[in-house]
Short mmCIF file of C-alpha atoms in Angstrom, two decimals:
data_model
loop_
_atom_site.label_atom_id
_atom_site.label_comp_id
_atom_site.label_asym_id
_atom_site.label_seq_id
_atom_site.Cartn_x
_atom_site.Cartn_y
_atom_site.Cartn_z
CA UNK A 1 51.64 -51.93 12.45
CA UNK A 2 49.02 -54.47 11.62
CA UNK A 3 45.72 -53.81 9.91
CA UNK A 4 43.89 -54.09 13.24
CA UNK A 5 45.83 -51.41 14.76
CA UNK A 6 45.52 -49.19 11.62
CA UNK A 7 41.61 -49.32 12.04
CA UNK A 8 41.94 -47.06 15.29
CA UNK A 9 44.19 -44.66 13.54
CA UNK A 10 42.45 -41.48 12.35
CA UNK A 11 45.47 -39.95 10.83
CA UNK A 12 47.88 -40.92 8.08
CA UNK A 13 49.59 -44.06 9.24
CA UNK A 14 52.75 -43.03 7.34
CA UNK A 15 52.83 -39.49 8.89
CA UNK A 16 56.24 -38.87 10.30
CA UNK A 17 54.78 -36.40 12.94
CA UNK A 18 51.93 -38.25 14.46
CA UNK A 19 52.43 -41.72 13.21
CA UNK A 20 48.75 -41.97 12.46
CA UNK A 21 47.26 -40.58 15.66
CA UNK A 22 46.00 -37.49 14.02
CA UNK A 23 46.87 -35.19 16.88
CA UNK A 24 50.05 -33.81 18.41
CA UNK A 25 50.80 -32.22 21.73
CA UNK A 26 52.81 -29.29 21.25
CA UNK A 27 56.21 -28.75 23.30
CA UNK A 28 55.19 -25.67 25.33
CA UNK A 29 55.95 -24.14 28.69
CA UNK A 30 53.96 -25.14 31.48
CA UNK A 31 52.38 -21.62 31.89
CA UNK A 32 51.48 -21.44 28.25
CA UNK A 33 47.48 -21.25 27.89
CA UNK A 34 47.87 -24.12 25.28
CA UNK A 35 49.96 -26.37 27.43
CA UNK A 36 48.78 -30.06 27.37
CA UNK A 37 46.22 -29.20 24.65
CA UNK A 38 46.09 -31.58 21.59
CA UNK A 39 46.62 -30.06 18.08
CA UNK A 40 45.33 -31.59 14.76
CA UNK A 41 48.19 -32.85 12.91
CA UNK A 42 48.96 -31.28 9.42
CA UNK A 43 48.13 -34.87 8.07
CA UNK A 44 44.46 -34.36 8.94
CA UNK A 45 43.90 -30.74 7.78
CA UNK A 46 42.35 -31.78 4.45
CA UNK A 47 40.06 -34.13 6.09
CA UNK A 48 39.13 -31.38 8.66
CA UNK A 49 38.34 -29.00 5.96
CA UNK A 50 36.14 -31.53 4.05
CA UNK A 51 34.22 -32.25 7.29
CA UNK A 52 33.82 -28.60 7.93
CA UNK A 53 32.50 -28.02 4.48
CA UNK A 54 30.11 -30.85 4.58
CA UNK A 55 28.77 -29.50 7.95
CA UNK A 56 28.28 -26.07 6.93
CA UNK A 57 26.79 -26.99 3.46
CA UNK A 58 24.24 -29.17 5.52
CA UNK A 59 23.51 -26.39 7.91
CA UNK A 60 23.04 -23.83 4.99
CA UNK A 61 20.76 -26.17 3.00
CA UNK A 62 22.61 -24.96 -0.17
CA UNK A 63 21.46 -27.84 -2.05
CA UNK A 64 17.98 -26.18 -2.28
CA UNK A 65 19.74 -23.08 -3.79
CA UNK A 66 22.18 -24.79 -6.46
CA UNK A 67 20.13 -23.33 -9.29
CA UNK A 68 20.80 -19.70 -8.05
CA UNK A 69 24.04 -19.09 -9.83
CA UNK A 70 25.55 -16.07 -11.80
CA UNK A 71 24.72 -18.07 -14.91
CA UNK A 72 21.10 -18.05 -14.07
CA UNK A 73 20.99 -14.42 -13.01
CA UNK A 74 19.81 -11.84 -15.52
CA UNK A 75 22.00 -8.70 -14.92
CA UNK A 76 19.94 -6.38 -17.36
CA UNK A 77 16.75 -7.27 -15.45
CA UNK A 78 13.44 -7.88 -17.28
CA UNK A 79 12.26 -5.98 -20.29
CA UNK A 80 10.97 -2.51 -19.68
CA UNK A 81 13.42 -1.55 -16.84
CA UNK A 82 14.90 2.09 -16.97
CA UNK A 83 18.53 2.72 -17.14
CA UNK A 84 18.99 3.47 -13.43
CA UNK A 85 17.38 0.21 -12.56
CA UNK A 86 19.44 -1.88 -15.01
CA UNK A 87 22.51 0.03 -13.91
CA UNK A 88 22.06 -0.98 -10.33
CA UNK A 89 21.36 -4.51 -11.28
CA UNK A 90 24.57 -4.79 -13.26
CA UNK A 91 26.76 -3.23 -10.71
CA UNK A 92 25.37 -5.60 -8.02
CA UNK A 93 26.00 -8.55 -10.22
CA UNK A 94 29.60 -7.51 -11.09
CA UNK A 95 30.35 -6.83 -7.31
CA UNK A 96 29.04 -10.04 -6.30
CA UNK A 97 30.84 -11.86 -8.95
CA UNK A 98 34.15 -10.14 -8.18
CA UNK A 99 33.62 -10.98 -4.43
CA UNK A 100 32.98 -14.64 -5.28
CA UNK A 101 36.19 -14.82 -6.93
CA UNK A 102 38.29 -12.94 -4.26
CA UNK A 103 36.10 -13.78 -1.24
CA UNK A 104 37.72 -11.03 0.84
CA UNK A 105 35.96 -8.17 2.79
CA UNK A 106 32.33 -7.66 3.21
CA UNK A 107 29.70 -7.25 0.71
CA UNK A 108 26.43 -5.52 1.74
CA UNK A 109 23.53 -5.64 -0.92
CA UNK A 110 20.53 -3.45 -0.23
CA UNK A 111 17.09 -3.48 -2.16
CA UNK A 112 13.49 -4.17 -2.08
CA UNK A 113 11.83 -7.62 -1.95
CA UNK A 114 12.28 -9.67 -5.06
CA UNK A 115 14.91 -7.49 -6.63
CA UNK A 116 17.53 -10.29 -6.93
CA UNK A 117 19.49 -9.94 -3.51
CA UNK A 118 19.10 -13.56 -2.35
CA UNK A 119 19.96 -14.89 -5.93
CA UNK A 120 23.17 -12.96 -5.91
CA UNK A 121 24.08 -14.00 -2.32
CA UNK A 122 23.25 -17.80 -3.21
CA UNK A 123 25.44 -17.23 -6.48
CA UNK A 124 28.29 -16.18 -4.20
CA UNK A 125 27.84 -19.06 -1.98
CA UNK A 126 27.67 -21.54 -4.75
CA UNK A 127 30.77 -20.16 -6.47
CA UNK A 128 32.70 -20.00 -3.34
CA UNK A 129 31.73 -23.76 -2.51
CA UNK A 130 32.69 -24.70 -6.10
CA UNK A 131 36.27 -23.52 -5.46
CA UNK A 132 36.48 -25.33 -2.21
CA UNK A 133 35.66 -22.59 0.33
CA UNK A 134 33.57 -23.75 3.23
CA UNK A 135 30.51 -21.63 3.26
CA UNK A 136 27.54 -20.91 5.55
CA UNK A 137 24.48 -19.43 3.93
CA UNK A 138 21.79 -18.64 6.46
CA UNK A 139 18.71 -16.43 6.42
CA UNK A 140 18.95 -14.32 9.59
CA UNK A 141 15.79 -15.65 11.33
CA UNK A 142 17.06 -19.25 10.71
CA UNK A 143 20.35 -18.58 12.14
CA UNK A 144 18.75 -17.13 15.31
CA UNK A 145 16.43 -20.33 15.25
CA UNK A 146 19.50 -22.65 15.04
CA UNK A 147 20.89 -20.77 18.03
CA UNK A 148 17.83 -21.06 20.10
CA UNK A 149 17.30 -24.70 19.26
CA UNK A 150 20.89 -25.56 20.34
CA UNK A 151 20.04 -24.82 23.77
CA UNK A 152 18.07 -27.99 24.10
CA UNK A 153 20.02 -29.93 21.37
CA UNK A 154 21.73 -32.98 22.59
CA UNK A 155 24.13 -33.30 19.75
CA UNK A 156 25.62 -29.95 19.83
CA UNK A 157 25.94 -27.16 22.48
CA UNK A 158 25.21 -23.57 21.89
CA UNK A 159 28.84 -22.65 22.18
CA UNK A 160 29.73 -25.05 19.42
CA UNK A 161 26.94 -23.79 17.19
CA UNK A 162 27.67 -20.13 17.79
CA UNK A 163 31.30 -20.73 17.01
CA UNK A 164 30.35 -22.65 13.70
CA UNK A 165 28.52 -19.66 12.67
CA UNK A 166 30.72 -16.69 13.63
CA UNK A 167 33.99 -18.29 12.47
CA UNK A 168 32.80 -19.94 9.28
CA UNK A 169 35.32 -19.25 6.61
CA UNK A 170 32.79 -17.37 4.42
CA UNK A 171 29.36 -16.41 6.05
CA UNK A 172 26.23 -15.22 4.01
CA UNK A 173 23.50 -13.65 6.04
CA UNK A 174 20.37 -13.17 3.93
CA UNK A 175 17.38 -11.06 4.97
CA UNK A 176 19.04 -9.22 7.59
CA UNK A 177 16.21 -7.07 9.32
CA UNK A 178 13.61 -9.64 9.06
CA UNK A 179 14.34 -11.22 12.43
CA UNK A 180 12.31 -10.25 15.69
CA UNK A 181 14.18 -7.33 17.15
CA UNK A 182 14.59 -8.76 20.72
CA UNK A 183 17.56 -7.68 22.73
CA UNK A 184 18.80 -11.16 22.64
CA UNK A 185 18.69 -11.40 18.82
CA UNK A 186 20.37 -7.98 18.36
CA UNK A 187 23.20 -9.02 20.80
CA UNK A 188 23.72 -12.31 19.14
CA UNK A 189 24.02 -10.57 15.71
CA UNK A 190 26.20 -7.87 16.99
CA UNK A 191 28.61 -10.40 18.38
CA UNK A 192 28.85 -12.21 15.13
CA UNK A 193 29.34 -9.10 13.06
CA UNK A 194 31.87 -7.78 15.43
CA UNK A 195 33.87 -11.08 15.67
CA UNK A 196 34.02 -11.22 11.91
CA UNK A 197 34.91 -7.42 11.68
CA UNK A 198 37.86 -7.72 14.31
CA UNK A 199 39.06 -10.95 12.49
CA UNK A 200 38.59 -9.52 9.04
CA UNK A 201 36.48 -12.85 7.99
CA UNK A 202 34.62 -12.51 4.73
CA UNK A 203 30.90 -11.69 5.13
CA UNK A 204 27.89 -10.95 2.61
CA UNK A 205 24.81 -9.51 4.00
CA UNK A 206 21.43 -8.81 2.14
CA UNK A 207 18.79 -6.44 3.49
CA UNK A 208 15.79 -4.38 2.62
CA UNK A 209 16.55 -2.08 5.34
CA UNK A 210 18.04 1.44 5.04
CA UNK A 211 21.26 1.99 6.85
CA UNK A 212 19.40 4.27 9.26
CA UNK A 213 17.17 1.49 10.41
CA UNK A 214 20.02 -0.78 11.19
CA UNK A 215 21.06 -1.01 14.97
CA UNK A 216 23.87 1.72 15.58
CA UNK A 217 26.53 -0.71 16.59
CA UNK A 218 25.94 -2.91 13.57
CA UNK A 219 25.51 -0.01 11.27
CA UNK A 220 28.93 1.27 12.27
CA UNK A 221 30.38 -2.00 11.14
CA UNK A 222 28.43 -2.32 8.01
CA UNK A 223 29.34 1.34 7.01
CA UNK A 224 33.15 1.04 7.03
CA UNK A 225 34.19 1.75 3.54
CA UNK A 226 37.73 0.09 4.40
CA UNK A 227 36.17 -3.36 4.57
CA UNK A 228 32.42 -3.16 3.15
CA UNK A 229 31.31 -2.74 -0.57
CA UNK A 230 27.88 -1.53 -0.73
CA UNK A 231 25.61 -1.97 -3.40
CA UNK A 232 21.88 -0.98 -3.82
CA UNK A 233 19.60 -2.46 -6.26
CA UNK A 234 16.70 -0.21 -7.64
CA UNK A 235 14.92 -2.82 -9.66
CA UNK A 236 11.26 -3.65 -8.75
CA UNK A 237 10.06 -7.03 -7.60
CA UNK A 238 11.23 -9.57 -10.53
CA UNK A 239 8.40 -11.88 -9.58
CA UNK A 240 5.71 -9.32 -10.38
CA UNK A 241 6.34 -8.54 -13.95
CA UNK A 242 2.82 -7.51 -14.80
CA UNK A 243 1.51 -5.14 -12.35
CA UNK A 244 4.55 -3.86 -10.76
CA UNK A 245 5.77 -0.45 -12.29
CA UNK A 246 8.63 -0.07 -10.20
CA UNK A 247 7.28 3.04 -8.49
CA UNK A 248 7.08 3.48 -4.69
CA UNK A 249 4.13 2.31 -2.77
CA UNK A 250 3.40 5.87 -1.35
CA UNK A 251 3.34 7.36 -4.95
CA UNK A 252 -0.09 8.18 -6.32
CA UNK A 253 1.33 8.80 -9.80
CA UNK A 254 -0.95 6.04 -11.35
CA UNK A 255 -3.98 8.41 -10.64
CA UNK A 256 -2.34 11.00 -12.84
CA UNK A 257 -1.22 8.67 -15.63
CA UNK A 258 -3.31 10.69 -18.16
CA UNK A 259 -1.58 14.04 -17.34
CA UNK A 260 1.31 14.30 -19.69
CA UNK A 261 2.80 17.14 -21.70
CA UNK A 262 0.95 15.80 -24.80
CA UNK A 263 -2.40 16.14 -22.97
CA UNK A 264 -1.63 19.69 -21.46
CA UNK A 265 -3.69 22.55 -22.86
CA UNK A 266 -1.98 25.98 -23.25
CA UNK A 267 -5.62 27.45 -23.31
CA UNK A 268 -5.12 29.61 -26.33
CA UNK A 269 -8.72 29.67 -27.49
CA UNK A 270 -10.11 30.79 -24.11
CA UNK A 271 -9.26 34.39 -24.76
CA UNK A 272 -7.33 35.03 -21.66
CA UNK A 273 -5.15 38.00 -21.10
CA UNK A 274 -1.86 37.65 -22.99
CA UNK A 275 0.18 38.06 -19.99
CA UNK A 276 -1.46 35.41 -18.26
CA UNK A 277 -0.98 32.90 -21.11
CA UNK A 278 2.68 33.85 -21.35
CA UNK A 279 3.09 32.50 -17.63
CA UNK A 280 1.37 29.28 -18.60
CA UNK A 281 3.61 28.78 -21.57
CA UNK A 282 6.66 29.68 -19.73
CA UNK A 283 5.71 27.11 -16.84
CA UNK A 284 5.01 24.52 -19.67
CA UNK A 285 8.37 24.87 -21.17
CA UNK A 286 10.22 25.07 -17.81
CA UNK A 287 8.46 21.94 -16.80
CA UNK A 288 9.65 20.15 -20.12
CA UNK A 289 13.15 21.17 -19.54
CA UNK A 290 13.25 19.96 -15.97
CA UNK A 291 11.79 16.65 -17.07
CA UNK A 292 14.46 16.06 -19.57
CA UNK A 293 17.13 16.72 -17.08
CA UNK A 294 15.89 17.07 -13.33
CA UNK A 295 18.32 19.23 -11.56
CA UNK A 296 17.57 21.38 -8.41
CA UNK A 297 13.94 22.34 -7.49
CA UNK A 298 11.09 23.54 -9.55
CA UNK A 299 8.39 25.34 -7.81
CA UNK A 300 5.07 25.61 -9.69
CA UNK A 301 2.79 28.34 -8.14
CA UNK A 302 -0.70 29.41 -9.00
CA UNK A 303 -4.27 29.22 -8.16
CA UNK A 304 -6.15 26.00 -7.82
CA UNK A 305 -6.98 24.25 -11.23
CA UNK A 306 -4.46 26.53 -13.15
CA UNK A 307 -2.48 23.51 -14.33
CA UNK A 308 0.29 23.15 -11.93
CA UNK A 309 -0.54 19.55 -10.84
CA UNK A 310 -0.82 18.57 -14.51
CA UNK A 311 2.64 19.94 -15.29
CA UNK A 312 3.98 18.16 -12.11
CA UNK A 313 2.40 14.96 -13.08
CA UNK A 314 3.86 15.30 -16.58
CA UNK A 315 7.30 15.63 -15.19
CA UNK A 316 6.79 12.58 -13.06
CA UNK A 317 5.21 10.56 -15.90
CA UNK A 318 8.14 11.48 -18.21
CA UNK A 319 10.69 10.56 -15.63
CA UNK A 320 8.87 7.21 -14.84
CA UNK A 321 8.56 6.36 -18.40
CA UNK A 322 12.21 6.37 -18.67
CA UNK A 323 12.36 3.77 -15.86
CA UNK A 324 13.43 5.87 -12.98
CA UNK A 325 11.87 5.82 -9.69
CA UNK A 326 9.54 8.83 -8.70
CA UNK A 327 7.56 9.46 -5.52
CA UNK A 328 4.54 11.67 -6.38
CA UNK A 329 2.39 12.47 -3.47
CA UNK A 330 0.00 15.09 -2.22
CA UNK A 331 1.34 16.76 0.74
CA UNK A 332 -1.48 16.02 3.25
CA UNK A 333 -1.38 12.22 2.15
CA UNK A 334 2.42 12.17 2.73
CA UNK A 335 1.84 13.40 6.27
CA UNK A 336 -0.84 10.93 6.80
CA UNK A 337 1.70 8.07 5.58
CA UNK A 338 4.15 9.31 8.31
CA UNK A 339 1.53 9.36 10.99
CA UNK A 340 0.39 5.71 10.23
CA UNK A 341 3.97 4.51 11.07
CA UNK A 342 3.14 5.28 14.75
CA UNK A 343 0.40 2.74 14.77
CA UNK A 344 1.59 -0.54 16.55
CA UNK A 345 0.31 -2.51 13.75
CA UNK A 346 2.42 -0.79 11.11
CA UNK A 347 4.98 -2.85 9.34
CA UNK A 348 6.99 0.12 8.49
CA UNK A 349 8.90 2.25 11.05
CA UNK A 350 8.51 6.01 10.78
CA UNK A 351 12.47 6.36 10.33
CA UNK A 352 12.29 4.17 7.19
CA UNK A 353 9.26 5.83 5.84
CA UNK A 354 10.65 9.47 6.22
CA UNK A 355 14.06 8.15 4.91
CA UNK A 356 12.40 6.84 1.83
CA UNK A 357 10.65 10.18 1.04
CA UNK A 358 13.54 12.55 1.88
CA UNK A 359 16.06 10.48 -0.13
CA UNK A 360 13.75 9.86 -3.23
CA UNK A 361 15.78 10.32 -6.55
CA UNK A 362 12.81 12.52 -7.67
CA UNK A 363 10.22 13.66 -5.38
CA UNK A 364 7.05 15.62 -6.41
CA UNK A 365 5.07 17.16 -3.69
CA UNK A 366 1.62 18.44 -4.78
CA UNK A 367 -0.39 20.92 -2.87
CA UNK A 368 2.00 22.26 -0.32
CA UNK A 369 0.02 24.68 1.94
CA UNK A 370 -3.11 22.47 1.99
CA UNK A 371 -1.93 20.55 5.11
CA UNK A 372 -2.60 21.50 8.64
CA UNK A 373 -0.35 24.07 10.21
CA UNK A 374 0.36 22.26 13.57
CA UNK A 375 4.00 22.61 15.00
CA UNK A 376 4.81 18.80 14.10
CA UNK A 377 3.78 19.20 10.63
CA UNK A 378 5.88 22.24 10.07
CA UNK A 379 8.83 20.53 11.65
CA UNK A 380 8.56 17.50 9.62
CA UNK A 381 8.21 19.58 6.28
CA UNK A 382 11.22 21.77 7.30
CA UNK A 383 13.33 18.61 7.92
CA UNK A 384 12.24 17.02 4.61
CA UNK A 385 12.93 20.29 2.62
CA UNK A 386 16.01 21.11 4.59
CA UNK A 387 17.55 17.62 3.65
CA UNK A 388 16.68 17.64 0.02
CA UNK A 389 17.91 21.39 -0.29
CA UNK A 390 21.37 20.45 1.09
CA UNK A 391 21.64 17.50 -0.90
CA UNK A 392 20.45 19.14 -3.85
CA UNK A 393 18.07 16.42 -4.76
CA UNK A 394 15.69 16.94 -7.59
CA UNK A 395 12.29 18.19 -6.24
CA UNK A 396 9.11 19.53 -7.73
CA UNK A 397 6.67 21.35 -5.43
CA UNK A 398 3.19 22.78 -6.29
CA UNK A 399 1.49 25.33 -4.18
CA UNK A 400 -1.37 27.77 -4.29
CA UNK A 401 0.21 29.82 -1.51
CA UNK A 402 1.92 33.12 -2.17
CA UNK A 403 5.53 33.41 -1.19
CA UNK A 404 4.83 35.45 1.78
CA UNK A 405 2.37 32.67 3.18
CA UNK A 406 4.98 30.01 3.07
CA UNK A 407 6.93 29.31 6.35
CA UNK A 408 9.98 31.55 6.37
CA UNK A 409 12.53 28.75 6.83
CA UNK A 410 11.25 27.18 3.57
CA UNK A 411 10.79 30.36 1.94
CA UNK A 412 14.53 31.23 2.29
CA UNK A 413 15.26 28.17 0.30
CA UNK A 414 12.81 29.10 -2.36
CA UNK A 415 14.68 32.21 -3.03
CA UNK A 416 17.95 30.43 -3.90
CA UNK A 417 17.95 31.14 -7.48
CA UNK A 418 21.15 28.94 -7.75
CA UNK A 419 19.06 25.81 -6.99
CA UNK A 420 15.43 26.88 -7.35
CA UNK A 421 13.47 27.73 -10.32
CA UNK A 422 10.02 29.23 -9.48
CA UNK A 423 7.32 29.18 -12.45
CA UNK A 424 4.30 31.40 -11.44
CA UNK A 425 1.24 30.56 -13.36
CA UNK A 426 -1.39 33.51 -13.24
CA UNK A 427 -4.09 32.10 -15.38
CA UNK A 428 -7.47 31.38 -13.78
CA UNK A 429 -8.90 28.00 -12.92
CA UNK A 430 -9.53 25.78 -15.88
CA UNK A 431 -13.27 25.24 -16.16
CA UNK A 432 -13.02 22.82 -19.36
CA UNK A 433 -14.28 23.43 -22.82
CA UNK A 434 -17.67 25.03 -23.02
CA UNK A 435 -20.18 23.34 -25.25
CA UNK A 436 -21.48 25.51 -28.07
CA UNK A 437 -24.98 26.49 -27.94
CA UNK A 438 -27.38 25.22 -30.67
CA UNK A 439 -28.93 28.09 -32.69
CA UNK A 440 -32.30 28.71 -32.05
CA UNK A 441 -34.77 27.81 -34.77
#
């Protein structure tokens, strides 16, 4: 074979199978679906893999994310993070690193904005690319845009682009849930997830959605423990190191930052009845014990101004000072937050907001009983309390209502001494320290 002839060969000129043609026609029966179809020769596999690698790398724009590696990720988080936040970061880091070495199954990373999800996903991609695995890294909105643009693209058909995405050796979908929720978008995403699920193709997904917010068919795939490793990052936005406390946006704890155990008054100088002071001292000690090891429910009951909100705030402030997330919210305000999600302009769904409240690691609900007693309100409160009761999630409730005034369904849970501790406070409202009168001259 002369040099001129070799220029037209795309395979290895010395290949004993294709003699440099690069393709083979398999010897198959005429009724076989692949009869007559050309197949890539083994001598071209390395070249095909390299071309696929380059194409996917170009689609991913990973060159812009090359600095996001495991070496540049701080698994301990910034200074001041609490143990739960640090632990979640370390677990996510370890799981992502393990995945990048094995590239098997699915990895789902959930967390708020700026917590490190994208960094870890990009680190997985860069690590996989480094060991020669063709990887496609796309934010979900970009993925959908690429599919839309392919309808009018002269260089690639929609079918080809869709096939490139769904069958990539490793697919990483960043920011799942930020896409427009059109029927077309949901259908395409489901088709991609379902194809990779059926064919057991490796997948990494990052999202700030809760599982309940994800469309049912996709949620069922992403919830399969046989294939999916799920990690949740509790750390706050790394990009806001100064003004971000790590507490939930619903929490009004910042308004009560001065209400700690150290600033609480046992009112021993007010000459109150000893039996009333005993209840105040008992509630104070019970609240301290609960703050150090929040388990079950604590109900602080007493008249307005007796100190129950101060003790509830002290519990929340102590817990928050240890770096743990807390939602402290007045019950009427919480209901207003839920109602606000019904506004078409709201950027948060009702399901998400309700899920955030009912699953909070520590929930402090101040002023139960001051809300309107409408059927919708009663039903939402019952759903919230019933979930936390069954899940035995740490909960602090303050109320000025007597037990007999509380919804019977909730009252039944309050009476469970196995889970619930009631601390009644019988002192009158705190009026502040009176000023001494100057003696008359």
